[in-house]
Amino acid sequence: MQRPNYKVAVLGAGAIASHHFDAIGRTAGFEACAVADIHESRGGEIADRYGITAYRDYREMIEQERPDAAAIALPHYLHMEAAVFAAERGCHLMLEKPMALSTAECDRIMEAAQAANVRLLIGHTQHYMAHNLYAKQLVQRGEIGQVVMIHDIRHTDYFQPSRPDWFLKRSKSGGGILANLGTHSIDKIQWLTEGKVRKVSATISHHGSRGDVEGSGMIYLELNNGVSATIVQSGYAGAPRNETEIIGTHGMLKLRTGDSLWLSNGGEYKQLEVPHTASPFELQYAELLRAIQSPDNRFDSAQYGRGVLAVLEAVYRAAKTGEGQYV
């Protein structure tokens, strides 16, 4: 007899919620049951679109609906509270990055998940994007020889009026552009090279038009596999850019995540045709399903997510002290 679908409830009806619900609907083995958001109109709009129930309080939703899994797409400062609550009620967890505000909060989430024997997946979307996946395949095949360094650059108007205020309050977001977008870069660099950051140096600036978070940062990373990397990010006015250059002993890759991938084996870059994949969120839910159905409750994803936060904490220490910091 075929098992009924696992019911999934989504905490948060913001811009990313529709990506979750679309992926849930396309992943055999899951079905959406409810959404929670303190803004009734926002939750109601999502509920109407997907034919589910809307709640204002995620606690009430979990108690009433008893979902098998909870996708947490809430502001960063609510991640630990919501994840622990859901885990203690037997929900497997799909948790957006960053995992929490600190490594201490990550530890609390893992303790709750382990005690309840539920699966925990951190939504590091860089691992599931078609251009990134193909870039990693080329790196693993030795297409550019041995990777020696990576330069990652990101420019965007971080203080635009449409950005919710909580992003710009350190107590609620964990930091500014480096906490939000810099963690993507840290993740991407580690994942592409299958290494771990061991030491960082950093400088940051605070010239944002609102809030108390940093608006730019420059980070130098040393990885345990011998790769060195830089991350340069600015949230001030200027031309938008999102580019990762992977430099090897026999060539180079230029990765514009979500846009294009380019290869040079000497001479000018040439654009590559990237194989089609399912959407990043569909691939995430497929991985969550495998984790739920596995008898082995590993916490690799959570330990990795915690590791990204540990690097970010070292970045802020380095910027404050002016000295390199070990992770």
Short mmCIF file of C-alpha atoms in Angstrom, two decimals:
data_model
loop_
_atom_site.label_atom_id
_atom_site.label_comp_id
_atom_site.label_asym_id
_atom_site.label_seq_id
_atom_site.Cartn_x
_atom_site.Cartn_y
_atom_site.Cartn_z
CA MET A 1 0.00 0.00 0.00
CA GLN A 2 1.37 3.37 -1.01
CA ARG A 3 2.12 5.79 1.81
CA PRO A 4 0.11 9.06 1.80
CA ASN A 5 2.03 12.18 0.87
CA TYR A 6 3.96 13.99 3.56
CA LYS A 7 2.09 17.19 4.50
CA VAL A 8 4.17 20.36 4.40
CA ALA A 9 3.33 23.67 6.05
CA VAL A 10 5.22 26.84 5.19
CA LEU A 11 6.05 29.44 7.84
CA GLY A 12 6.16 32.81 6.11
CA ALA A 13 4.26 34.07 3.06
CA GLY A 14 6.88 36.47 1.73
CA ALA A 15 8.38 36.62 -1.74
CA ILE A 16 10.04 33.22 -1.44
CA ALA A 17 6.92 31.33 -0.32
CA SER A 18 5.62 30.72 -3.83
CA HIS A 19 8.91 28.99 -4.73
CA HIS A 20 8.34 26.59 -1.84
CA PHE A 21 4.73 25.85 -2.76
CA ASP A 22 5.51 25.39 -6.45
CA ALA A 23 8.28 22.94 -5.59
CA ILE A 24 6.12 21.06 -3.07
CA GLY A 25 3.44 20.67 -5.73
CA ARG A 26 5.95 19.27 -8.23
CA THR A 27 7.66 16.85 -5.84
CA ALA A 28 6.01 13.44 -5.65
CA GLY A 29 5.63 12.46 -2.01
CA PHE A 30 4.78 15.93 -0.69
CA GLU A 31 1.63 18.01 -0.53
CA ALA A 32 1.08 21.50 0.88
CA CYS A 33 -1.39 21.87 3.73
CA ALA A 34 -1.09 25.39 5.19
CA VAL A 35 0.75 28.70 5.40
CA ALA A 36 1.29 31.07 8.33
CA ASP A 37 2.02 34.78 8.19
CA ILE A 38 1.26 37.61 10.60
CA HIS A 39 0.00 39.63 7.62
CA GLU A 40 -3.43 38.16 6.96
CA SER A 41 -3.75 39.52 3.44
CA ARG A 42 -0.40 38.07 2.40
CA GLY A 43 -1.15 34.67 3.90
CA GLY A 44 -4.67 34.72 2.47
CA GLU A 45 -3.41 35.44 -1.04
CA ILE A 46 -1.02 32.47 -0.91
CA ALA A 47 -3.73 30.24 0.59
CA ASP A 48 -6.19 31.14 -2.17
CA ARG A 49 -3.60 30.53 -4.87
CA TYR A 50 -2.64 27.06 -3.64
CA GLY A 51 -5.93 25.91 -2.12
CA ILE A 52 -4.66 25.61 1.44
CA THR A 53 -5.45 27.08 4.87
CA ALA A 54 -3.91 30.32 6.15
CA TYR A 55 -3.03 31.09 9.77
CA ARG A 56 -1.67 34.20 11.49
CA ASP A 57 0.25 32.21 14.12
CA TYR A 58 2.60 29.42 13.03
CA ARG A 59 2.24 27.75 16.42
CA GLU A 60 -1.51 27.43 15.97
CA MET A 61 -0.95 26.16 12.43
CA ILE A 62 1.41 23.41 13.53
CA GLU A 63 -0.82 22.38 16.45
CA GLN A 64 -3.94 22.29 14.25
CA GLU A 65 -2.54 20.88 11.01
CA ARG A 66 0.05 18.49 12.46
CA PRO A 67 2.23 18.67 9.31
CA ASP A 68 4.93 16.10 8.64
CA ALA A 69 7.36 18.84 7.61
CA ALA A 70 7.71 22.57 8.14
CA ALA A 71 9.44 24.92 5.72
CA ILE A 72 10.73 27.93 7.62
CA ALA A 73 10.91 31.06 5.47
CA LEU A 74 10.80 33.63 8.26
CA PRO A 75 13.13 36.52 9.17
CA HIS A 76 16.47 35.28 10.44
CA TYR A 77 15.81 36.14 14.09
CA LEU A 78 12.82 33.77 14.15
CA HIS A 79 14.63 30.74 12.71
CA MET A 80 15.72 29.17 15.99
CA GLU A 81 12.43 29.76 17.80
CA ALA A 82 10.32 28.38 14.94
CA ALA A 83 12.63 25.46 14.14
CA VAL A 84 12.75 24.27 17.75
CA PHE A 85 8.97 24.60 18.13
CA ALA A 86 8.31 22.63 14.93
CA ALA A 87 10.92 19.95 15.67
CA GLU A 88 9.55 19.36 19.16
CA ARG A 89 6.19 18.61 17.53
CA GLY A 90 7.65 16.05 15.17
CA CYS A 91 8.09 18.15 12.03
CA HIS A 92 10.94 17.52 9.65
CA LEU A 93 12.57 20.84 8.79
CA MET A 94 13.34 22.71 5.59
CA LEU A 95 15.16 25.75 6.98
CA GLU A 96 16.15 28.72 4.85
CA LYS A 97 19.71 30.04 5.12
CA PRO A 98 21.32 31.47 7.10
CA MET A 99 20.48 28.67 9.51
CA ALA A 100 20.16 31.08 12.45
CA LEU A 101 21.72 34.23 13.92
CA SER A 102 24.68 32.44 15.51
CA THR A 103 26.41 29.10 15.87
CA ALA A 104 24.95 28.85 19.39
CA GLU A 105 21.45 29.07 17.89
CA CYS A 106 22.41 26.45 15.29
CA ASP A 107 23.42 24.11 18.12
CA ARG A 108 20.04 24.58 19.80
CA ILE A 109 18.20 23.73 16.58
CA MET A 110 20.27 20.58 16.04
CA GLU A 111 19.72 19.48 19.63
CA ALA A 112 15.94 19.79 19.19
CA ALA A 113 15.97 17.95 15.85
CA GLN A 114 18.12 15.15 17.20
CA ALA A 115 15.97 14.73 20.30
CA ALA A 116 12.82 14.49 18.16
CA ASN A 117 14.52 12.28 15.51
CA VAL A 118 13.42 14.58 12.68
CA ARG A 119 15.38 15.38 9.51
CA LEU A 120 16.87 18.82 9.03
CA LEU A 121 17.84 20.33 5.67
CA ILE A 122 19.30 23.83 5.31
CA GLY A 123 18.27 25.55 2.08
CA HIS A 124 21.65 26.48 0.62
CA THR A 125 20.26 27.19 -2.83
CA GLN A 126 23.73 27.60 -4.38
CA HIS A 127 23.98 23.78 -4.37
CA TYR A 128 20.96 23.34 -6.61
CA MET A 129 21.33 25.96 -9.35
CA ALA A 130 22.00 24.64 -12.86
CA HIS A 131 24.96 26.93 -13.65
CA ASN A 132 26.59 26.15 -10.30
CA LEU A 133 26.05 22.42 -10.66
CA TYR A 134 27.67 22.38 -14.08
CA ALA A 135 30.56 24.56 -12.89
CA LYS A 136 31.23 22.08 -10.09
CA GLN A 137 31.15 19.17 -12.56
CA LEU A 138 33.76 20.92 -14.71
CA VAL A 139 35.93 21.58 -11.67
CA GLN A 140 35.68 17.95 -10.56
CA ARG A 141 36.55 16.74 -14.08
CA GLY A 142 39.71 18.83 -14.03
CA GLU A 143 38.58 21.03 -16.91
CA ILE A 144 40.61 23.97 -15.55
CA GLY A 145 43.26 21.93 -13.77
CA GLN A 146 43.77 22.36 -10.06
CA VAL A 147 41.77 25.22 -8.56
CA VAL A 148 44.11 27.71 -6.90
CA MET A 149 41.88 30.71 -6.17
CA ILE A 150 38.40 32.17 -6.46
CA HIS A 151 37.25 35.77 -6.77
CA ASP A 152 33.60 36.38 -5.92
CA ILE A 153 32.02 39.79 -6.44
CA ARG A 154 28.51 41.04 -5.71
CA HIS A 155 27.12 44.55 -6.07
CA THR A 156 23.47 45.42 -5.47
CA ASP A 157 21.40 48.24 -4.01
CA TYR A 158 21.09 46.69 -0.57
CA PHE A 159 19.38 49.68 1.04
CA GLN A 160 16.61 50.03 -1.53
CA PRO A 161 13.26 51.19 -0.05
CA SER A 162 11.58 47.85 -0.82
CA ARG A 163 13.91 45.93 1.53
CA PRO A 164 12.08 45.14 4.81
CA ASP A 165 13.45 47.02 7.82
CA TRP A 166 14.36 43.86 9.73
CA PHE A 167 17.12 43.11 7.19
CA LEU A 168 18.84 46.34 8.27
CA LYS A 169 18.70 45.75 12.03
CA ARG A 170 21.63 43.63 13.18
CA SER A 171 19.70 42.18 16.12
CA LYS A 172 17.16 40.70 13.70
CA SER A 173 19.21 39.90 10.60
CA GLY A 174 22.57 38.97 12.11
CA GLY A 175 24.30 41.56 9.94
CA GLY A 176 24.07 43.39 6.63
CA ILE A 177 25.07 42.46 3.12
CA LEU A 178 27.65 39.95 4.36
CA ALA A 179 25.16 38.11 6.57
CA ASN A 180 22.58 37.94 3.82
CA LEU A 181 24.53 37.69 0.56
CA GLY A 182 28.02 37.04 1.90
CA THR A 183 26.90 33.72 3.38
CA HIS A 184 25.85 32.68 -0.15
CA SER A 185 29.37 33.46 -1.33
CA ILE A 186 31.03 31.62 1.56
CA ASP A 187 28.81 28.64 0.84
CA LYS A 188 29.45 28.73 -2.91
CA ILE A 189 33.23 28.85 -2.49
CA GLN A 190 33.31 25.95 -0.02
CA TRP A 191 30.86 23.85 -2.03
CA LEU A 192 32.59 24.37 -5.39
CA THR A 193 35.99 23.39 -4.00
CA GLU A 194 34.81 20.85 -1.40
CA GLY A 195 36.94 22.65 1.15
CA LYS A 196 36.44 24.40 4.45
CA VAL A 197 37.43 27.95 5.33
CA ARG A 198 40.12 27.86 8.02
CA LYS A 199 41.13 31.52 8.31
CA VAL A 200 39.70 34.91 7.30
CA SER A 201 40.69 38.56 7.15
CA ALA A 202 38.11 41.25 6.49
CA THR A 203 37.21 44.92 6.33
CA ILE A 204 33.68 46.33 6.32
CA SER A 205 32.02 49.73 6.04
CA HIS A 206 28.85 51.28 7.47
CA HIS A 207 27.48 53.94 5.11
CA GLY A 208 23.94 52.68 4.57
CA SER A 209 21.05 55.09 4.29
CA ARG A 210 19.19 53.28 7.08
CA GLY A 211 19.69 50.66 9.73
CA ASP A 212 22.79 49.67 11.72
CA VAL A 213 24.32 46.98 9.48
CA GLU A 214 27.36 47.01 7.21
CA GLY A 215 26.90 48.12 3.62
CA SER A 216 30.05 46.63 2.11
CA GLY A 217 32.79 44.18 2.86
CA MET A 218 35.98 42.70 1.51
CA ILE A 219 37.00 39.26 2.75
CA TYR A 220 40.10 37.16 2.20
CA LEU A 221 39.62 33.44 2.84
CA GLU A 222 42.10 30.61 3.26
CA LEU A 223 40.68 27.10 2.80
CA ASN A 224 42.01 23.85 4.19
CA ASN A 225 42.55 22.48 0.66
CA GLY A 226 45.04 25.21 -0.27
CA VAL A 227 42.57 27.36 -2.21
CA SER A 228 42.48 31.07 -1.41
CA ALA A 229 39.48 33.28 -2.19
CA THR A 230 38.24 36.83 -2.03
CA ILE A 231 34.69 38.08 -1.56
CA VAL A 232 33.95 41.69 -2.51
CA GLN A 233 30.45 42.99 -1.90
CA SER A 234 28.91 46.46 -2.01
CA GLY A 235 25.35 47.44 -1.19
CA TYR A 236 25.74 51.06 -2.24
CA ALA A 237 24.73 52.77 -5.49
CA GLY A 238 26.44 51.37 -8.56
CA ALA A 239 26.19 48.83 -11.36
CA PRO A 240 24.70 45.49 -10.23
CA ARG A 241 27.03 42.51 -10.51
CA ASN A 242 27.04 38.88 -9.39
CA GLU A 243 30.06 36.97 -10.64
CA THR A 244 32.39 34.24 -9.44
CA GLU A 245 35.71 33.64 -11.17
CA ILE A 246 37.28 30.23 -10.54
CA ILE A 247 40.97 30.18 -11.43
CA GLY A 248 42.83 26.94 -12.08
CA THR A 249 46.24 25.85 -13.29
CA HIS A 250 44.95 25.12 -16.81
CA GLY A 251 42.06 27.56 -17.25
CA MET A 252 39.35 29.66 -15.71
CA LEU A 253 35.58 29.60 -15.22
CA LYS A 254 33.38 32.68 -14.93
CA LEU A 255 30.13 31.85 -13.18
CA ARG A 256 27.20 34.23 -13.28
CA THR A 257 24.83 32.29 -11.06
CA GLY A 258 21.38 32.01 -12.58
CA ASP A 259 22.55 33.61 -15.82
CA SER A 260 25.51 32.03 -17.60
CA LEU A 261 28.76 30.07 -17.37
CA TRP A 262 31.96 30.82 -19.30
CA LEU A 263 35.19 28.86 -19.84
CA SER A 264 38.70 29.91 -20.82
CA ASN A 265 41.45 27.38 -21.47
CA GLY A 266 43.64 30.24 -22.64
CA GLY A 267 42.39 33.32 -24.44
CA GLU A 268 38.94 34.85 -24.32
CA TYR A 269 36.08 33.35 -22.34
CA LYS A 270 33.55 31.31 -24.31
CA GLN A 271 30.01 30.81 -23.07
CA LEU A 272 29.01 27.22 -22.33
CA GLU A 273 25.67 25.53 -22.86
CA VAL A 274 24.44 24.50 -19.42
CA PRO A 275 22.35 21.32 -19.03
CA HIS A 276 18.79 21.90 -17.85
CA THR A 277 17.84 20.80 -14.34
CA ALA A 278 14.74 20.98 -12.17
CA SER A 279 14.34 24.22 -10.21
CA PRO A 280 16.60 24.69 -7.17
CA PHE A 281 13.64 24.38 -4.80
CA GLU A 282 12.48 21.15 -6.44
CA LEU A 283 15.95 19.68 -6.00
CA GLN A 284 15.94 20.79 -2.36
CA TYR A 285 12.62 19.08 -1.67
CA ALA A 286 13.77 15.93 -3.44
CA GLU A 287 16.76 15.89 -1.10
CA LEU A 288 14.53 16.46 1.93
CA LEU A 289 12.33 13.55 0.83
CA ARG A 290 15.37 11.26 0.59
CA ALA A 291 16.45 12.35 4.06
CA ILE A 292 12.99 11.68 5.53
CA GLN A 293 12.87 8.23 3.96
CA SER A 294 16.39 7.33 5.05
CA PRO A 295 16.84 5.33 8.26
CA ASP A 296 20.07 7.25 8.94
CA ASN A 297 19.37 10.61 10.57
CA ARG A 298 22.55 12.41 9.56
CA PHE A 299 23.07 16.09 10.32
CA ASP A 300 25.53 16.86 7.52
CA SER A 301 23.38 19.68 6.13
CA ALA A 302 22.94 21.26 9.55
CA GLN A 303 26.61 20.92 10.48
CA TYR A 304 27.51 22.52 7.16
CA GLY A 305 25.02 25.35 7.74
CA ARG A 306 26.51 25.90 11.17
CA GLY A 307 29.95 26.01 9.58
CA VAL A 308 28.91 28.83 7.26
CA LEU A 309 27.76 30.83 10.30
CA ALA A 310 31.07 30.10 12.01
CA VAL A 311 32.90 31.65 9.04
CA LEU A 312 30.62 34.71 9.16
CA GLU A 313 31.30 35.14 12.88
CA ALA A 314 35.04 35.00 12.15
CA VAL A 315 34.59 37.63 9.42
CA TYR A 316 32.98 40.06 11.86
CA ARG A 317 35.70 39.37 14.46
CA ALA A 318 38.39 40.00 11.85
CA ALA A 319 36.79 43.27 10.76
CA LYS A 320 36.51 44.45 14.38
CA THR A 321 40.04 43.51 15.46
CA GLY A 322 41.89 44.17 12.20
CA GLU A 323 43.55 40.77 12.57
CA GLY A 324 43.10 37.45 10.79
CA GLN A 325 40.81 35.02 12.57
CA TYR A 326 40.73 31.24 12.56
CA VAL A 327 37.34 29.61 12.13
#
